[in-house]
mmCIF file of C-alpha atoms in Angstrom:
data_model
loop_
_atom_site.group_PDB
_atom_site.id
_atom_site.type_symbol
_atom_site.label_atom_id
_atom_site.label_comp_id
_atom_site.label_asym_id
_atom_site.label_seq_id
_atom_site.Cartn_x
_atom_site.Cartn_y
_atom_site.Cartn_z
ATOM 1 C CA MET A 2 15.035 84.524 -142.679
ATOM 2 C CA HIS A 3 17.895 85.517 -140.666
ATOM 3 C CA ARG A 4 16.790 86.612 -137.405
ATOM 4 C CA ARG A 5 14.274 82.977 -137.906
ATOM 5 C CA LEU A 6 17.503 81.258 -138.309
ATOM 6 C CA LEU A 7 18.888 83.260 -135.421
ATOM 7 C CA LEU A 8 16.298 82.573 -133.641
ATOM 8 C CA LYS A 9 16.504 78.599 -134.011
ATOM 9 C CA GLY A 10 19.874 78.796 -132.813
ATOM 10 C CA ILE A 11 19.057 80.255 -129.602
ATOM 11 C CA VAL A 12 16.208 77.516 -129.276
ATOM 12 C CA ALA A 13 18.997 74.661 -129.884
ATOM 13 C CA LEU A 14 21.210 76.405 -127.292
ATOM 14 C CA GLY A 15 18.728 76.300 -124.577
ATOM 15 C CA ALA A 16 17.356 72.684 -125.180
ATOM 16 C CA MET A 17 21.467 71.630 -124.989
ATOM 17 C CA ALA A 18 21.755 73.626 -122.015
ATOM 18 C CA ALA A 19 18.562 72.012 -120.242
ATOM 19 C CA TRP A 20 20.068 68.835 -121.667
ATOM 20 C CA PRO A 21 20.665 67.187 -117.915
ATOM 21 C CA ARG A 22 24.226 66.753 -116.147
ATOM 22 C CA LEU A 23 25.543 63.806 -118.260
ATOM 23 C CA LEU A 24 21.781 62.273 -118.902
ATOM 24 C CA TRP A 25 24.163 60.694 -120.973
ATOM 25 C CA ALA A 26 26.871 60.258 -122.434
ATOM 26 C CA SER A 27 26.569 57.242 -124.921
ATOM 27 C CA ARG A 28 28.093 53.715 -123.767
ATOM 28 C CA PRO A 29 31.352 53.804 -123.761
ATOM 29 C CA ASP A 30 31.517 51.034 -125.889
ATOM 30 C CA ALA A 31 35.363 51.252 -126.288
ATOM 31 C CA ALA A 32 35.549 50.500 -122.235
ATOM 32 C CA PHE A 33 33.381 47.130 -122.723
ATOM 33 C CA ILE A 34 36.220 45.532 -125.385
ATOM 34 C CA ALA A 35 39.682 46.800 -123.554
ATOM 35 C CA ASP A 36 41.725 43.854 -122.439
ATOM 36 C CA ASN A 37 42.929 44.910 -119.591
ATOM 37 C CA ALA A 38 41.982 47.687 -116.618
ATOM 38 C CA GLU A 39 43.468 50.574 -117.378
ATOM 39 C CA ASP A 40 42.578 51.112 -120.682
ATOM 40 C CA ALA A 41 39.361 50.426 -119.736
ATOM 41 C CA ILE A 42 39.226 53.225 -117.148
ATOM 42 C CA MET A 43 41.402 55.463 -119.284
ATOM 43 C CA ALA A 44 38.855 54.990 -122.286
ATOM 44 C CA VAL A 45 36.109 56.205 -119.901
ATOM 45 C CA PHE A 46 37.211 58.992 -117.603
ATOM 46 C CA GLY A 47 40.261 59.628 -118.985
ATOM 47 C CA GLN A 48 41.638 59.814 -115.876
ATOM 48 C CA MET A 49 42.726 57.181 -113.314
ATOM 49 C CA PRO A 50 41.430 57.058 -110.162
ATOM 50 C CA VAL A 51 42.742 57.961 -106.371
ATOM 51 C CA ALA A 52 42.131 55.480 -103.531
ATOM 52 C CA SER A 53 39.247 56.531 -101.162
ATOM 53 C CA GLU A 54 37.971 54.930 -98.134
ATOM 54 C CA GLN A 55 34.785 56.737 -98.163
ATOM 55 C CA ILE A 56 33.710 54.182 -101.034
ATOM 56 C CA LYS A 57 32.325 50.816 -99.687
ATOM 57 C CA LEU A 58 32.644 47.844 -101.938
ATOM 58 C CA LYS A 59 30.478 45.009 -100.477
ATOM 59 C CA ILE A 60 31.766 41.251 -102.341
ATOM 60 C CA PRO A 61 32.656 38.408 -100.933
ATOM 61 C CA ASP A 62 36.190 37.351 -99.847
ATOM 62 C CA ILE A 63 35.818 33.982 -101.854
ATOM 63 C CA ALA A 64 33.428 33.991 -104.312
ATOM 64 C CA GLU A 65 32.271 29.824 -105.235
ATOM 65 C CA ASN A 66 30.454 30.554 -108.352
ATOM 66 C CA GLY A 67 32.493 33.207 -110.737
ATOM 67 C CA ALA A 68 29.232 32.843 -112.337
ATOM 68 C CA VAL A 69 27.228 34.725 -109.854
ATOM 69 C CA VAL A 70 29.199 37.052 -107.577
ATOM 70 C CA PRO A 71 26.974 39.795 -105.836
ATOM 71 C CA VAL A 72 28.396 43.175 -105.313
ATOM 72 C CA THR A 73 26.974 46.598 -103.530
ATOM 73 C CA VAL A 74 28.840 49.692 -103.943
ATOM 74 C CA SER A 75 27.790 52.512 -101.990
ATOM 75 C CA THR A 76 29.756 56.057 -101.117
ATOM 76 C CA ASP A 77 29.822 58.977 -98.960
ATOM 77 C CA LEU A 78 30.697 61.252 -101.229
ATOM 78 C CA ALA A 79 29.263 64.239 -102.145
ATOM 79 C CA ASP A 80 27.947 64.804 -105.831
ATOM 80 C CA VAL A 81 28.387 61.238 -106.970
ATOM 81 C CA GLU A 82 28.165 61.070 -110.908
ATOM 82 C CA SER A 83 28.509 57.708 -111.590
ATOM 83 C CA ILE A 84 29.385 54.230 -110.175
ATOM 84 C CA SER A 85 31.567 51.473 -111.699
ATOM 85 C CA ILE A 86 33.000 48.062 -111.461
ATOM 86 C CA VAL A 87 35.993 46.510 -112.845
ATOM 87 C CA VAL A 88 37.672 43.220 -112.478
ATOM 88 C CA VAL A 89 40.991 43.246 -113.259
ATOM 89 C CA ASN A 90 41.475 39.784 -114.015
ATOM 90 C CA ASN A 91 38.247 39.253 -116.522
ATOM 91 C CA PRO A 92 39.133 39.331 -120.067
ATOM 92 C CA THR A 93 37.192 42.469 -120.477
ATOM 93 C CA PRO A 94 37.694 44.260 -117.399
ATOM 94 C CA PHE A 95 34.874 46.548 -117.354
ATOM 95 C CA VAL A 96 31.954 44.715 -115.670
ATOM 96 C CA ALA A 97 29.227 47.813 -115.595
ATOM 97 C CA SER A 98 28.784 51.822 -114.727
ATOM 98 C CA PHE A 99 25.964 53.239 -113.124
ATOM 99 C CA ASP A 100 25.734 57.146 -114.542
ATOM 100 C CA MET A 101 23.894 58.458 -111.309
ATOM 101 C CA GLY A 102 21.572 61.813 -111.479
ATOM 102 C CA PRO A 103 20.888 64.005 -108.767
ATOM 103 C CA ARG A 104 17.892 61.710 -107.494
ATOM 104 C CA MET A 105 19.900 58.504 -107.095
ATOM 105 C CA VAL A 106 21.094 57.699 -103.510
ATOM 106 C CA PRO A 107 24.998 56.257 -103.918
ATOM 107 C CA ILE A 108 24.315 52.940 -103.765
ATOM 108 C CA VAL A 109 23.900 50.040 -106.310
ATOM 109 C CA SER A 110 24.074 46.576 -106.187
ATOM 110 C CA VAL A 111 24.292 43.784 -109.144
ATOM 111 C CA ARG A 112 25.523 40.416 -109.525
ATOM 112 C CA ILE A 113 28.601 39.879 -111.678
ATOM 113 C CA LYS A 114 31.151 37.285 -113.527
ATOM 114 C CA MET A 115 34.328 36.697 -112.552
ATOM 115 C CA GLY A 116 36.725 34.515 -115.146
ATOM 116 C CA GLN A 117 38.863 33.827 -112.155
ATOM 117 C CA SER A 118 40.427 34.883 -108.756
ATOM 118 C CA SER A 119 40.613 38.868 -109.293
ATOM 119 C CA GLN A 120 41.174 42.169 -107.420
ATOM 120 C CA VAL A 121 37.919 44.140 -107.688
ATOM 121 C CA LEU A 122 37.778 47.908 -108.244
ATOM 122 C CA ALA A 123 34.926 50.017 -106.849
ATOM 123 C CA LEU A 124 35.292 53.358 -109.317
ATOM 124 C CA VAL A 125 32.857 56.147 -108.209
ATOM 125 C CA LYS A 126 33.080 59.668 -110.176
ATOM 126 C CA ALA A 127 32.174 62.536 -107.915
ATOM 127 C CA GLY A 128 32.412 66.099 -108.609
ATOM 128 C CA GLY A 129 34.481 65.270 -111.677
ATOM 129 C CA THR A 130 37.471 63.016 -110.070
ATOM 130 C CA LEU A 131 37.669 59.184 -110.152
ATOM 131 C CA TYR A 132 38.151 57.662 -106.798
ATOM 132 C CA SER A 133 38.808 53.703 -106.323
ATOM 133 C CA THR A 134 38.474 51.035 -103.633
ATOM 134 C CA SER A 135 40.074 47.582 -104.006
ATOM 135 C CA ARG A 136 38.760 44.153 -102.735
ATOM 136 C CA ASP A 137 40.560 40.518 -103.567
ATOM 137 C CA VAL A 138 38.503 37.745 -104.485
ATOM 138 C CA LYS A 139 38.749 34.397 -104.590
ATOM 139 C CA VAL A 140 37.135 32.448 -107.328
ATOM 140 C CA THR A 141 36.965 29.202 -106.747
ATOM 141 C CA ILE A 142 34.840 27.764 -110.507
ATOM 142 C CA GLY A 143 35.059 30.306 -113.414
ATOM 143 C CA GLY A 144 32.036 31.756 -114.324
ATOM 144 C CA CYS A 145 33.338 33.362 -118.251
ATOM 145 C CA GLY A 146 33.958 30.731 -120.373
ATOM 146 C CA GLY A 147 33.044 26.804 -119.336
ATOM 147 C CA MET B 16 10.175 41.665 -127.347
ATOM 148 C CA GLY B 17 12.620 40.877 -123.920
ATOM 149 C CA LYS B 18 11.207 38.928 -121.387
ATOM 150 C CA PRO B 19 9.432 41.217 -118.973
ATOM 151 C CA ILE B 20 11.160 42.712 -115.739
ATOM 152 C CA LYS B 21 10.539 41.845 -112.580
ATOM 153 C CA ILE B 22 10.458 44.618 -110.138
ATOM 154 C CA ARG B 23 9.863 45.236 -106.716
ATOM 155 C CA ALA B 24 9.433 48.523 -105.256
ATOM 156 C CA LYS B 25 9.373 49.831 -101.636
ATOM 157 C CA ILE B 26 9.411 53.418 -100.010
ATOM 158 C CA LYS B 27 11.556 53.292 -97.298
ATOM 159 C CA GLY B 28 11.404 56.478 -95.548
ATOM 160 C CA ASP B 29 12.631 59.267 -97.494
ATOM 161 C CA PHE B 30 13.738 57.310 -100.749
ATOM 162 C CA ALA B 31 12.069 54.247 -102.554
ATOM 163 C CA GLU B 32 14.394 51.113 -102.803
ATOM 164 C CA ILE B 33 13.840 49.384 -106.523
ATOM 165 C CA LYS B 34 14.873 46.023 -106.791
ATOM 166 C CA ALA B 35 14.773 44.116 -110.689
ATOM 167 C CA LEU B 36 15.708 40.924 -111.986
ATOM 168 C CA MET B 37 15.559 40.723 -115.692
ATOM 169 C CA PRO B 38 15.478 37.398 -116.931
ATOM 170 C CA HIS B 39 18.122 37.111 -120.006
ATOM 171 C CA ASP B 40 20.944 34.904 -121.185
ATOM 172 C CA MET B 41 23.590 37.373 -120.894
ATOM 173 C CA GLU B 42 25.730 35.158 -123.055
ATOM 174 C CA SER B 43 29.317 36.327 -123.000
ATOM 175 C CA GLY B 44 30.230 35.006 -126.628
ATOM 176 C CA LEU B 45 33.270 32.940 -124.586
ATOM 177 C CA ARG B 46 31.184 29.965 -123.623
ATOM 178 C CA MET B 47 31.947 26.661 -125.415
ATOM 179 C CA ASN B 48 28.531 25.329 -127.339
ATOM 180 C CA PRO B 49 30.377 21.487 -126.538
ATOM 181 C CA ALA B 50 28.475 20.312 -129.580
ATOM 182 C CA THR B 51 29.847 22.455 -132.387
ATOM 183 C CA ASN B 52 33.239 23.844 -130.560
ATOM 184 C CA GLN B 53 32.377 27.194 -130.720
ATOM 185 C CA PRO B 54 31.646 29.661 -128.518
ATOM 186 C CA TYR B 55 27.437 30.748 -128.697
ATOM 187 C CA PRO B 56 27.033 34.327 -129.571
ATOM 188 C CA ALA B 57 27.369 37.007 -127.227
ATOM 189 C CA HIS B 58 24.128 38.200 -126.394
ATOM 190 C CA TYR B 59 23.557 40.396 -123.459
ATOM 191 C CA ILE B 60 22.183 43.804 -122.232
ATOM 192 C CA THR B 61 23.747 46.963 -123.051
ATOM 193 C CA ASP B 62 21.993 49.496 -120.935
ATOM 194 C CA PHE B 63 19.482 49.784 -118.190
ATOM 195 C CA VAL B 64 18.044 53.066 -117.563
ATOM 196 C CA ALA B 65 15.504 54.055 -114.736
ATOM 197 C CA GLU B 66 13.426 57.045 -114.743
ATOM 198 C CA LEU B 67 10.719 58.631 -112.233
ATOM 199 C CA ASN B 68 7.790 60.109 -113.470
ATOM 200 C CA GLY B 69 9.480 59.636 -116.704
ATOM 201 C CA GLU B 70 12.404 61.235 -116.013
ATOM 202 C CA VAL B 71 15.833 59.424 -116.181
ATOM 203 C CA VAL B 72 17.225 58.840 -113.048
ATOM 204 C CA MET B 73 19.837 56.694 -113.638
ATOM 205 C CA THR B 74 21.689 55.323 -116.857
ATOM 206 C CA ALA B 75 23.555 51.660 -116.469
ATOM 207 C CA TYR B 76 26.026 50.730 -119.467
ATOM 208 C CA TRP B 77 26.928 46.919 -118.849
ATOM 209 C CA GLY B 78 29.265 44.197 -120.629
ATOM 210 C CA GLN B 79 29.197 40.648 -120.879
ATOM 211 C CA ALA B 80 30.052 40.548 -117.526
ATOM 212 C CA VAL B 81 27.002 40.946 -116.075
ATOM 213 C CA SER B 82 25.869 37.864 -114.607
ATOM 214 C CA LYS B 83 22.975 35.353 -116.218
ATOM 215 C CA ASN B 84 19.538 36.999 -115.214
ATOM 216 C CA PRO B 85 20.682 40.374 -114.080
ATOM 217 C CA TYR B 86 19.608 41.513 -110.658
ATOM 218 C CA VAL B 87 19.761 45.263 -109.847
ATOM 219 C CA SER B 88 18.895 46.992 -106.740
ATOM 220 C CA PHE B 89 19.212 50.762 -106.266
ATOM 221 C CA SER B 90 17.247 53.750 -104.065
ATOM 222 C CA ILE B 91 15.687 56.759 -105.739
ATOM 223 C CA LYS B 92 15.621 60.023 -103.027
ATOM 224 C CA GLY B 93 12.172 61.780 -102.831
ATOM 225 C CA ALA B 94 10.510 59.548 -104.302
ATOM 226 C CA VAL B 95 6.567 59.216 -103.142
ATOM 227 C CA ALA B 96 3.271 56.912 -103.392
ATOM 228 C CA GLY B 97 1.979 57.914 -106.597
ATOM 229 C CA ASP B 98 5.332 57.755 -108.576
ATOM 230 C CA THR B 99 5.601 56.068 -111.266
ATOM 231 C CA VAL B 100 9.371 54.221 -111.609
ATOM 232 C CA THR B 101 9.663 52.934 -115.332
ATOM 233 C CA LEU B 102 12.592 50.539 -115.918
ATOM 234 C CA ARG B 103 14.143 49.891 -119.745
ATOM 235 C CA TRP B 104 17.000 48.022 -121.147
ATOM 236 C CA ASN B 105 18.047 47.327 -124.766
ATOM 237 C CA ASP B 106 20.709 44.217 -125.596
ATOM 238 C CA ASN B 107 23.219 43.946 -128.018
ATOM 239 C CA LYS B 108 20.910 42.003 -130.874
ATOM 240 C CA GLY B 109 18.237 44.780 -130.533
ATOM 241 C CA ASP B 110 16.032 43.168 -128.293
ATOM 242 C CA SER B 111 14.612 45.345 -125.417
ATOM 243 C CA SER B 112 11.997 45.061 -122.368
ATOM 244 C CA GLU B 113 10.108 47.963 -120.536
ATOM 245 C CA LYS B 114 8.407 47.831 -116.961
ATOM 246 C CA GLU B 115 6.597 50.527 -115.578
ATOM 247 C CA VAL B 116 5.375 50.249 -111.679
ATOM 248 C CA VAL B 117 3.658 52.842 -109.605
ATOM 249 C CA LEU B 118 4.591 53.277 -105.979
ATOM 250 C CA LYS B 119 2.981 52.683 -103.032
#
């Protein structure tokens, strides 16, 4: 009986070890309801980012329609775990996070809403450290309320 | 059941580029309905998952600020013709949609 329990334990441990890296924690709900960027970032990562020139954030300088702003984030950093996008002045700044497995090329494009002109952050977690780059985007017509 | 995902997948050298369009309201919960003076209830995709041959390669978590009818593109290394890419989303109201394509 004891042996069987032990066996079960070993099987369970094995299953946990085989669980792919980061695939995946659950959705960081606290980040999505946080009303400021710092709280949101801390809720997901538990650390604030360091600036990196190895992240490329492609986004228009002037977004005529805040409801649809195309964003592309790519990076040369190695061991990328996730790419996230934060719009500092949005009512809830944390927009999206993409947890990348080892099979992913570290580039992602998505279209986002911006309520007003804002600094936009691209965050990349790589090798356990959080990096970021930012751009200021001017919004002509906001895309949150209406 | 949510509306079907539209996928375009193309092998480009040693990776496959996936472009997906998901018809969805992505209602933020902030937009006012002028008729009732109440906000439209929030309705948005919360999770988006990509699989290659049944193995999860990317999990995305989204909030209200992803645009209506989300478009996303990304690339998977080492994917070859015959591989299956599956995309799936879940939203905050329990709706979901799933679509798979075979790379060629």
